[in-house]
Structures are given as C-alpha cells and as structure tokens.
Amino acid sequence: MQRIGVFICHCGTNIAATVDVKAVAEALKHEPGVVFSTDYPYMCSEAGQNIVKDAIRDYHLSGVVICSCSPRMHEATFRKAAAVAGLNPYMVEIANIREQCSWIHKDIPQATEKAITLGKAAIAKVHLNAPLYAGESPVVKRALVIGGGIAGIQTALDIADAGFPVDIVETKPTIGGKMTQLDKTFPTLDCAACILTPKMVDCAQNENIKIYSYSEVTDVKGFVGNFTVTIKRKARYVDETKCTGCGICTEKCPMKKVPNEFNLGMNNRSAVYIPFAQAVPKVATIDPEHCNMLKKGKCGLCAKVCTAGAIDYKQKDEFIEEQYGAIVVATGYNPINLDKFDEFAYSQSKDVITSLEFERLTNAAGPTSGTLLRPSDGKHPHTIVFVQCVGSRDTSGCGKEYCSKICCMYTAKHAMLTREKYPDTDVYVFYIDVRTPGKSFDEFYRRAVEQYGVHYIKGMVGKIVPQADGTLAVQASDLLDNKQLHINADLVVLAAAIEPDKSARPLATMLTASMDTNDFFTEAHPKLRPVESPTAGVFLSGTCQGPKDIPETVSQAGAAASKVIGLLCKDKLTCNPCVAHSDEWMCNGCSACEKVCPYGAITYEDKEFRMPDRTTAIRRVAIVNEAVCQGCGACTVACPSGAMDLKGFSNSQIMAEVDAICK
Amino acid sequence: MQVNNSEFKPKIVAFCCNWCSYAGADLAGTNRLNYPADVKIIRVPCSCRVNPMFILRAFQRGADGVILCGCHPGDCHYTTGNYYTRRRMTLLFSMLDYLGIEKERTRVEWVSAAEGAKFAATMNDFVETVTKLGENKRLEDLRCKEK
Amino acid sequence: MLKLPIAKLDEFFAAIAAKETLYLPVDNEGGQAQYKEWKEGVSLSRALNTVRSAKDFFFPQTENLMEFKTQGKAIEVIDSRKESEDFVIFGVRACDARSFTILDKVFLVDPVDTYYKTRREHGTIISLACTRPEETCFCPLFGIDATEPEGDMRGWMTEDALYLEPVTEKGTALAQALGDLLEDADAAPVEEQKENTKKILEKLPFSKLDMEEFNGDNLLKLFDSPKWAGLSEACLGCGTCTFVCPTCQCYDIRDFNTGHGIQRFRCWDSCMYSDFTRMAHGNPRLTQLERFRQRFMHKLVYFPSNNDGEYGCVGCGRCLSKCPISMNIVKVIKTLGEDK
Amino acid sequence: MDRETLIPQVGVVTDIRQDTPDVKTFRVVGLDGKKLFEHIPGQCAMVSVPGVGEGMFSITSSPTNEAYMEFSIKKCGCLTSWLHMIEPDQQVTVRGPYGNGFPVESALKGKDLLFIAGGIGLAPLRSVINYVRDKRENYGKVQIVYGSRSKEDLVDYQEIINEWMKDDGVEVFLTIDREQEGWDGHVGFVPNYVKELNPDLGLTVLMCGPPIMIKFTLAGLKELGFKETQVYTTMELRMKCGVGKCGRCNIGNKYVCKDGPVFRFDQLDELPSEY
Amino acid sequence: MQREMIERAKALLADGTVNRVIGWKAGEFDYDITPAVFTTAEELDAGFLYNDLCAANLSKYLIKESRKEGKILAFLKPCDTYSFSQLLKEHRIWRDHVYVIGVPCEGKVDVDTVKSKGITGICSMRCDGETVRVETLYGEESIKKDEAMADRCLNCKSKKHVVYDELMGEEGDVLDSHRFDMVEKLENMTPDERFAFWRGELSRCIRCNACRNVCPACTCEKCVFDNDASGIAQKAAVDSFEENMFHIIRAFHVAGRCTDCGECSRVCPQNIPLHLLNRKFIKDIDELYGEYQAGADPDTKPPLNTFTQEDAEPSVIYERGGNK
C-alpha cells in the first residue's frame, strides 16, 4: 500500500488532443492508494517537474505515476525529479499514453479509456515497487591483457599510456605473437619485425606494463572492476631477473635437435633457447622435454657457462594471484590442422607448406635466411602453386564455414614478392573468390596480377600428388574456362584457414564470456559493442573475436584499450539496481538459473541455515552478484520455485499489471 | 447465443522487451501507425523475463489473446535471452494447443526497434485473429468474469 | 419395506430428479465412481463406493462464503449465498452415511456453521446397503452395519429390485412423493442379502482391530510414542488421505480478488500439508511427523475424547486404497495398538 | 436463527495511535458509530481487510469502555503492514468475539493480581487491567510488571504513566532491556525483574509476552514458590478461523479458539507439548 | 532377488559402509507396500520386500536422507536411477552419502489396474511367471501379468541403470518404447476433442498434490502454488482454470527435467493420466531440439536451459499438423 500521486501530461496537444486528460486524472483519483491526481500541459518542463516534486513533499507520496510519453524518453527525468524531492527514484512508474495511446488512436473515448487502463496498470505496479538502491563496487585500477601478440601489445601500450598499470600474460617465452613470424605486411610491404619489435621493446620498458611471459591464466574469479586472476608462471629454469640474454647457453647446449617452433619446425634449436633475436623478454628458457639435465640429471653445461648464474634447474611452476579491474582477451589465432585435407598431400610432401611456413621461408631470420628454397631438397622452386580457402568457407564439415579474411591478401603478397624476387618463377593462385575490401587492397591485388603476372585461376585444386621426380602434380579445374588443369609444381602453398587459439575455450569458461560455435568470442553487441564481451569487464582484442588483419587488429586493440581506460577511470561502478535477487530460503540450489545466465552472475554457496525447528542445515543456494547481473530476467523463469525474482520487474509487479490491464 | 463478432472487443496483452519491441511500439506511435486500442503493452526488460505464469494469468483475468514481442534472435540486448524465450514459448504454446486451447490466442513475434510498421501490422493482424476466435472460454476463470 | 422393480430404476431416478436435483454414483472417465447429477441416460455405477466421499454435498471442496466490494475507504459485505435448493443423494454407503453424524459434531455445535447447516437441511440421503465389501473396508470396527446403513431412507439393491425403507421424516416424505412407483414388499429378500453380506463382513481383515488403546486417557502416552517416526517417515505430505476421507473437515478461508471485488471462499485444507499450521507466530507442527501424528491422533484420540468415544473414522477404506505410499490408519492402529 | 460466525461486520477505524515504532493502536466502531459487540477481557476478534487477509487480534480495550474497541497491532506481516499504512475513516471488517477470555468474573474475582507482560504482550492484558481498574471493588491489589526492549517500545506508555501509575492500589514496575538515555527506571529482562521483585505468593498471575519470556518467567515464578494453578496465559497466536473448526488451533484435544486462548499452566501441562 | 538384497544390505550394514537402508516394506496385503528405512538386520528380515509389486520410486527420499549423518544404501530400479541421476545433476542429493545398488525390474504389477479389471476384495497377490494369482474375499482369480501392469511399465523406456555403485542381476538396455503413442493419438484429435478430453480428466483433480509431492523433479523448497507471495498460490482448484493452471505450470516446471518415471499417474487418486502432459513436453523436446532423456547423463544441459541459434520458431506449432 503506497501513497500515490498521479500526474497526467498533456504533452501540448500530443496527448490532450486524443486523450481526455482531465477524465483520466479524475478516474485515477479513485484508485486505491491514490492521494493526489492532476494534469499539466508539459510534465517534463521545469514547472511540470516542480508539480511532481511539490506533491511528493506535500502529500508524503511514496509512489509516483506519470502518464506521459514513453519511459524511454523521460523516465530518467522524472526519476531524477523524484530523487530531488526525497523519493526513491525507483518509486516512479511511467504509463506511456503518447506513443502507445494518443498517437495511435483517433477515437477520443477509446484512447481515454486505454489511457486510464494504462494508468491503472502503472498504479498497480507502483504499489508493489520497493525503493531500490544502486549498489557501488570499487574498481581495481589495473588491467590484464591475456595474449601478447600485436593485439595484446597494442592494448597494453594504450592502457599504459593512459597511466594505468597493465599486465600481459603470454603463454610463449616471448611476446610478439604471430606477427613476429611474418616477413612483410600487406599492402604496404613493410617488414613486420621492423614495425613490431619497437612496440615489443616499448612494452618491456614501459613502467606500467608487466610482462608475464611463459605464463597462463588458470583461474578467474570476481567480476567487473574486481577480478581475481590466478596466473601460472611456468618454470623456465632460468632466473629471468639474472639472465642477460647473452645466448652463450644456447650456443653451448649439446642438445641441438629440437624442432624450432618459431620456424614451424623447419629447422632446429637447442634445448635451452631464446625464440628469436628480438624476443621480449630476452631471456633463455629451458625446454624440459628435451633438456638432458632435467630429464636425466646429466649435463648441466648451461649452468656452467652462464656467467650470470641464471640457470636454476630446481625452478617450479609458480602460481600468483593478482587483482584486476578489467580483462582484455587477445588470445589470437592459429592456422588449422590440415590432417583432414590430405588431398593436398600436406603430410606426404615437405614441399606442400602452409602460408605461415612460406612466411618463414622468405624471412631473413628464417631457416633459409630469406632465400626461397624447397624444404625437401633446398633447390629453388620454379613453379609455385598457391591454394586459397584451404578449410575456409568450407561447408563439408572438414573445415570452417567462415571466411578467414586475411588469406586473399597475404597470398597476393606472397605471389607478388615471389615474382619480384624470382621473376623466373611461375606463380599460380587458385581461388574461389578474391576478396579485397580494404584500403589499397584491391590495387594491391591488381598489381600482383597485372604488374607481376601472377596467374590467378578461379577454380579448385582437386588433388596434389607427389611425383617421383620430386615435383607435385596439381590437378585443378579452371572454372572460368571450364577446363581441367594439370600443373607440375615445385612448391605448393596452402592458405590454411585460421581458427581461435585452443586456449580460448577454457578461458571463456573461466571468464564466463560467451563464444560462438567456432570458438570466437562473442561481442556484447555485434554492431554497437564490438569490443566488449557480454560479460561486464571483459573486452576483446584481435582475432580472438573473429579473423582480421593487422590494421583491424590494432584498431580493435585501441578500441578495447579505450573501453578499459573508460572503466578504470572510474573509482566506483554504479550497478543497475534492477537486478535479479534470490530468496535463499526458497532456493534449492538446482543450478537452473546459473545455466541460463549470460553473464555468469550467479554462483552457489553452501550456506548454513538455522531452520525453524532449531536445527542447522547446510543448503546450497544461489547468490547473484549484483555488480555483474544486467537484469534480463532469464533466471527468473528458469527458477521453478520463484526464488529468483527481478527487482523492478518482479513477478508480483508484472502480474499486478496484467491484472489491471485485463480487469 | 450467437456471438456478434463485430461488437466483440478482445482484450489483448502484449509483453514487449524494453530494448527492441517496446521501442518498436514507440516507433509505431511516432509514425502514427494505427492499431486497435484493445492492445495494452507491458514493458519487460527482455522477452525472457516473461514467465508462462504471466501468460496464463492474463487469460485467467480475462485476456482473449497474449502476444509476446522480443528482439530478433541474435539481436537480444542480453545476447541470449530471446533464445530461451523461443524454446519456452514454443513448448508452452504447444502444450496449450495440446489441451485444446486455441493456439491462435498466443503468439511470439520478433520486432526490432526499427520495425514500427511491423509492430502495428502484427498487432492489427493479431487483434483480427483473436476477434475472429471470439471470447476466450477455454482458459477463463469464471470468477473473474464481470457479473 | 418398499420395493421398486429394477427395470423401473430409471423411472425412479427421473421421478426424484423431476422434484429435486438427484446425485448418484456414476462411473467417470477415470474408470471410478463419482457423484454426479442424474440426467437422462446416466446410469448408476456398480462400484462399491465413490473415490471422493459424499461429504462434498454438505462441505464442498470450495464454497464462496461472501463477497466484498471496496470503494475508497469503504467496504461492503455481501452475503452471496443463494437460497439453497433441495437435493437428494442416492447410493450413499453406510460408512459415508455415518460420516455425516461425525461432521455434524463439528459443524453443528456452537457456533453453528450455517453454510453446512443449510446444506444439511436441504439434502435427503438415500443410502444403499453394501453387498460386496472390499478388503479395505472396516466399518464394522466402528459399529457400522453395512447392511443397514443410516440415512433418510435406506435401500437394498438385489438383482431384480431395489428395496427401500424410509427412516426419517424427510425419507418418508420422499417415499410418499414418489407415490405408486414404490410398492409394499416382503423383506425376505433383503434379509437374505443381509445374511450373505454379513458372512463377507465377518471375513474382513480389519473389522476386529483392537481399539482399546485409543482413548483420551492415553493421550499423552500415544502422543509421545516413538513409533510415529517410523510410521510417518515415508509420508509425502500430500492431501490424498484427507481429501478422500469422509470425515476430514479441515478448511482454509481465503480471499480471491476477481478484479471487480473480493471473493472470500472456504476450501478444503489438509493437516498433512507442510504449511497448514503456519500462522503469524510460526508453525507449531514443523515436521511431517507432527502433522502425520495430528491427523491420526485427531481421528483416534482427540475426537473421541471430546465426543463420547466416537472415533473420527468410519472405516470406508479410501485412504487404504489411495495413499500413494500405502500408509494408513489401519497400520497406525495396529502399530500403536501393540503397545498395551 | 444461528448467528453468522464467519460473516464479519464492517468497522470504521476512527483513530490511529502510534504507540511504538512498530505498534499502532486502532480504535474501531461500527458503521453506526457504536461499539461493534461486547466482549470479555482476553477475547479476540478477527480483523480483516478484504483481499489482504484476516488476522486474529486480542481486543485490547476493556469491556467497560462503552464507546469503542481498540486493537494494538504490531507490524509484522502483510495484513499488519497494510493496517499500519491506513488512515482514519478506513473501513475494515471485524468478526468475533472469540475465545474464552480471562475468568474476570469467576476465578479472578476478589484476587490480588500480578500482571506480567513483555512487549506487545501487554495488548491482551491491557483489557483486563483496565477492566479491573474500572471495577476496583471486585479485586484486591494489582501489580503490573511490564518490560520492553526500550522505552520507545513500551506500548501504551502514556496511559501507564498518566493513569495506571496514579491509581490507588495499582503498582507498576517498568523495565527495559538495555540502559538508555532518559530512562532512570529499572533495566533488565522481565524474568529477572520478577524474581527481584519477589512478589507475594498469594497473587494470581496473568502473563503474556514472547515465548522465551514466558518460559523463563514461569520457571522463575515456580522457583519463588508459585504454583501452575496460579498462573494464566493466553495463546491467541494459535487461533486461525476463530470458531474451532478449521483444524489448526488444537493442542491435543483442546481447541485454542474454543477452550482458550486463556489457559492456566496446569491445564497446559496435561496437553502434548505441541506449542 | 529379495533374499540376495537383504543379505547384501546386511553385509553393508555390518561392515559399516552404510548405516541405513532404504527399500520397500511389506504391508497388510501383498500390494500395500511402503517405502521404509531399515537400520538393523532384524528390521530387514522382518519387513524388507522386493517383488513385482514394489512400485514406489525411492529416489526422491534420498534428498532428505542423504543430508543425514552417515551413508544410506538405496536400492534403485532402472527408472529410479534416472530420477536419481537427474537429482544429482540438480545438486539435490549428496552423492557421497548414498550407496546405490541397482536392482532389476521386470515391470510392476499395479493393483489399481488389477482392480479396474473387475477383481475386487483382493487379499493377496502373487506373481507366478507371467500370471498374477489373486486371492480375494470372493475366491481366487488370475490375470496375465501384462494386463496387470500400469501403462508406465508396459511402455518401459529403459531397463538400464544409469548410475549405481553396484549392480544386482543383469544390466538391461534402453528400450524402444511406444510411450508416445497416446500423446500422438491426442495430437491427432481436433482441438475440440482434445479440450473435451482434458476437461474430462483434469476436472476430476482434487488438488491433493500427490502428483507434485511424489514427483522426483518437484523438489522446490516451497512450491509456487503454496507460496502466497507468488501471486498464484492456490489450494483447492476453485475454478476449472486453476486445475489447468496447476497442471500446465507443474508440467512446464518439470519440462526437460521429468524422467518420465510415471509416479504422478500412479499416485493420482483420481486416475488422471498426468504423465501424458509430461510426455507431451518430452515428445516436443525430442522432436524440436533433439532427443533428450532427462537423467540419462550427468552433463547435458536441460533443453530449456540451453538453445541453438537454429531453434524452431514458436510459430512451428501453428504449422505442425495443419488444422488438427
């Protein structure tokens, strides 16, 4: 039972022309609990608001109903006015008698009657309103970036520049990610390392940035503004603080036959290694899989040669716990496994390689020091076939249904660079479509075709058969000329589809962030909130959200950073008070609500209860984190007992509205 | 007694999600797109807030039709809410049908904030359908009938 | 003794129904008997008894007590009762017929329940002797003669005739009103039927339970018996036993807002329900043990101690056949009765 | 013609007094401005707001009050919260009186009386106290021990100070649970205070208050030498339909609505411990 | 089997693995069997029973029992294990307080079914192979076992135990039952016929709540229908609407969680085929969202708590079956 004031707005003639506002005010005056009812030409005007404020004070109103335009228009206005007059803003309800009444109905009696009904529904609801208070939660002013590729690096740098401390967790021994493995970048053909390594160094030198390389996130608790993250620092058996990165250990290490992952296994490294010259942090790491000392306890050479005394065979995995206000996911991508595409003979021939391997073959720091040589025999290839869309846009179930987006451009780049460096080479590109929507992209592709004479063939490669003479018989179809093609190639480069890194899914579970069926993180809104995950405080950067090239990645990284900065700038977060609330006496802990919550706002606790019969019982009950809940109400329907209810839109409130409308 | 359908005014309850459909209804108003005054809208944060109890309650209290409007699948403000709505309502409506209650009295429609015209058209169509069906008898509570 | 040839049964029903509403046991969709209004074409069920007892007629599952209209601060109380019409119930078995006297002891003692009383006054009961009791029957335990049921008029159905004997004024009046439909007859076939039935009644497994323990003197001893825990442990706390029971009469009074007024109605309630006794100060019967105990203590001890030893059970056996977990008053009597 | 026991009369709330932060006293008369019905001290009435609920409340005014009835109601549930929101002239429905009441014209007549109340437990006793004060000649001395959480929580404080304390032959002992500014009276719980006061064993005790108070006070009285036959209490909280038929109010074979709510402790002793 | 079970129970009691046993206890006749907790070997010898009449699903009792001190031994039939597993999934049972022995079930004889065949006055009942021999007050009768079984057993969905610590007898298989035949028949009726059918059935409801209280899926601390604050609390199904409301909402609340154990229909004193409501939901879920058996596994998300982007639109119900 409230003391309710009802205020009918004329909205000039917008409402008053079709709704008899006086009649509405009069009719609503007799509703239970209504102690004041009036009308006014412009309720939202200052004078109108003053009427509301005065009535709240004079009549000791505990609830206010405004019959006016859509709540989407002026609900906030009237809530503020109520607050000024000392009434809880959530004791205000709006009956929409303009957009949903006066503007659509022409018949005055009919519109008036409907306006009265809508008013009654609002009155019925406000009777059951309870004052709501927006909670506040403090913000830890530190951000975590998961993934140290270009996306993570850029995000971290931008956040750090704004003055906030930021940690990067990178699972590899060095940051840099995929971009470090690239040779040149399209469409400008500048060298990847030249533009990336300065940023890596910036990261290392920035006071606000802390790099946890060779580390993984193992647990995430908490919520926006207040995450507690457990980071596993894998034992690298080298004291990071002591290692100078001189590289003596890597030279002296007797175990030199370890496939070098940086070069995709196309050459070897030692058991103690620094991934590449510009690695950040530039410290050695011992690979426990291959180190004789760690495996068999024999050797210990590196420790002997290390003048800094950095080698520590006894190092253990270390778990550290840190607090963060925001988390940016930048877990990146990998080319897909090509096991399912054996028609391309990837597993059978060393000369069938992926585009990323091709990058290494043309990179000056690569296994061939930048000379394009066939992996099988080290000879210079004369005919190269590029196959596009290997596993992309694949509806057969073997690959991915989506377009990997970057392949068209890097293949054009590879083809062009090959023709430029080795004009004697024939280069064929088989494609389904060539997609070049980007600044200077199409020009770039046309240059490859027109200026460099790359043979672009619209068609599919059916089969690649390694021949006895070491060549590769490529069987393909030319769809434009409608004929079969047979090409004897020396080298075949497959533009493998890219997919999210495998670490993404477990991470998404930890973060309660949602993913699509391809394991790309979903955005809070695909158009309007593309760098936020639906889970508050979790942001997306780079290819973890979807395939994209470097400029797009960098711009998304910046966008994510700006969102993080926006969040960290606040001292406290104001929560939406219209959130779910669980009545723990009614909750039976069945977990239905948790399963439908898109935000991971619901957790369970085994709580001790003092029962009415004076015994104590341990009961599992749902707890809603009000800082995380966004108030959709999915849980309230999943909950059969009604233990879960939504503040501001409670079961009883909505049913009261239903009753009033159907009366 | 023959019900004279031309005089029968159905009571229609429309649940609209705050972000899409309620905005769509507002847009219908802004564009002055007419639909019958028999439709009364209840604003909910998301279509997934609508409990089957609310729908039955509306019928109990004398509603002749109940329509539920939400964002298009995939566009939910809360990402996934309307997907749950879709399952819940499909099953509920199927059950009502199974009990012999006219299935045309219930409907789910996806209306975006930009689809004012669709909102109005949907409501016109729904009111027409329910008007043809006449008064809700099979799911009524006699106590709630005005004597 | 009056007699009606069985062929004229429908005519008999029609004659009563022409005067008053006639209810009789009819087979329903669930394959069980249920009291329904007689209409042309409706035939009497052959089942021994109805699932729901006949108490509905006087103490219906729900009834509107009154209505309220409110306007502003004012309240108007409207007694919405309509003058109750006369009705006849045919086919009430001896157990149910006895249950009315038990209900009377609740509703007709001061303060009299006028709703019940009015119905009682308007109802005429034609009871029907049993011929095929079932194993769950134990009415003889409570001194009920299934072959000679109470009621305003009692009847015996044989293969070829219905024999009737008016007992009360109401019954006599009804018999008179039926005029020549009924003819005077010799009671011999009835006596023969009674003899046969009695042989079966003798064989009923529970008709001779030892009830010595169950009296007011043992109230505290029985109440504190440790056996309640075992007896009640499987109880689901549903209301089946109480709702099929002809003597259970717990009720609740509730308000329903119809949208244009408040209807105050009374409906059956069950002492087996967990929140039955939840009141302003808490709940004095918190566990199912206490609720279970209340039901049986009430029937076997409290009620007799306040009503000259008359038990609150008529041995109709409904709870025996309907309890989802097959716990029932017979098991309670047997278990507690052992503790002499 | 039988009296309609379930159909209530309409009453008008003519005055509302805020007694304590959560107790209000409502003055009720019939639509004709007269008292709705006569009652015995300790009897209850069902006050209801249609659509909100029914509630059994003891009639706190004395039968000697010819003009109106009063109910002191603590805000705790749905109905009581609603009642706390209403304003004068609001109509409610009332049916009753129910229960046996205190034996003021039989067992208690001529006796010296000790009233012990805690918190809202004063409500049923107030009716007796004022009855006894109005018929002073029929009773011996009167002692009242009344305790509450704080001074603000003492119900009818003004009446106690301005009327009871000024009466001859009426002694009032007030106590509050905790020290409080502006309170120079006794501080402590009721059971202890009763023991401290060491009342005369000839007194007949009428007691009402929270269960925990009842339990310890009774134990204390017994220690002092009081017999259970000397002590009365009321159990109106156990009443539901008021007429002893709905099946809730029984304690063993006794029905609080009919046989109670006023019981002597020796009567309760014979009943199962289900209260 | 009964002997074997008692011996095993005694052994587990003796070695301290468990301190209680939940099973079935003999009654006055052969058919009035009560679920019971046994704590000693003597009690087991005196009353423990397992035969073709032990129908009650014991899994729901384990909610309360598992919260007590010590471990309880529970004998579960195949269909009970589905309920048990579903309850585990909903965190309602403390698994480490229960020792489950799966026991085989060949279908249970249902006394009401026997009575509906006109056999009354039943004093004892015994399964003799495929025949049930009945002794009545009026002489001996016999009936074929499959005529004496309830619908739920005739259309048994599975003889496989989905969860247990120990198994007695042979493990069975998931069966290809015809449990949706009746649902389909109803679906093929006209709406008017369906309405008439359900009115005929549901109008008999006396709101005793036996269906709800026995249901292993109905485990709310407080049912919405008992909760005055829920706004839809009802007690006595005052209007035909309330009967519908109660059963629709109850079926909806257990949709995707109901294992189709059939207890609701077994206990209904009015013989309302309540399982047909639950089966309708199961059938719809199977058809629209892929086969789903509640309780069959511990991990799958209940169909109403998940979705796919390709789910059918609610309008599918207008399209399905045309103008049926």
mmCIF file of C-alpha atoms in Angstrom, chain A residues 1-3 35 62, chain D residues 82 85-87 90:
data_model
loop_
_atom_site.group_PDB
_atom_site.id
_atom_site.type_symbol
_atom_site.label_atom_id
_atom_site.label_comp_id
_atom_site.label_asym_id
_atom_site.label_seq_id
_atom_site.Cartn_x
_atom_site.Cartn_y
_atom_site.Cartn_z
ATOM 1 C CA MET A 1 0.000 0.000 0.000
ATOM 2 C CA GLN A 2 1.562 3.219 -1.149
ATOM 3 C CA ARG A 3 0.532 6.832 -1.141
ATOM 4 C CA VAL A 35 -3.953 10.543 -2.801
ATOM 5 C CA SER A 62 5.586 7.054 -1.550
ATOM 6 C CA TRP D 82 -1.272 -2.759 5.397
ATOM 7 C CA MET D 85 -0.474 2.312 6.238
ATOM 8 C CA ILE D 86 -4.141 3.214 6.601
ATOM 9 C CA GLU D 87 -5.604 6.491 7.703
ATOM 10 C CA GLN D 90 -10.716 3.478 6.645
#
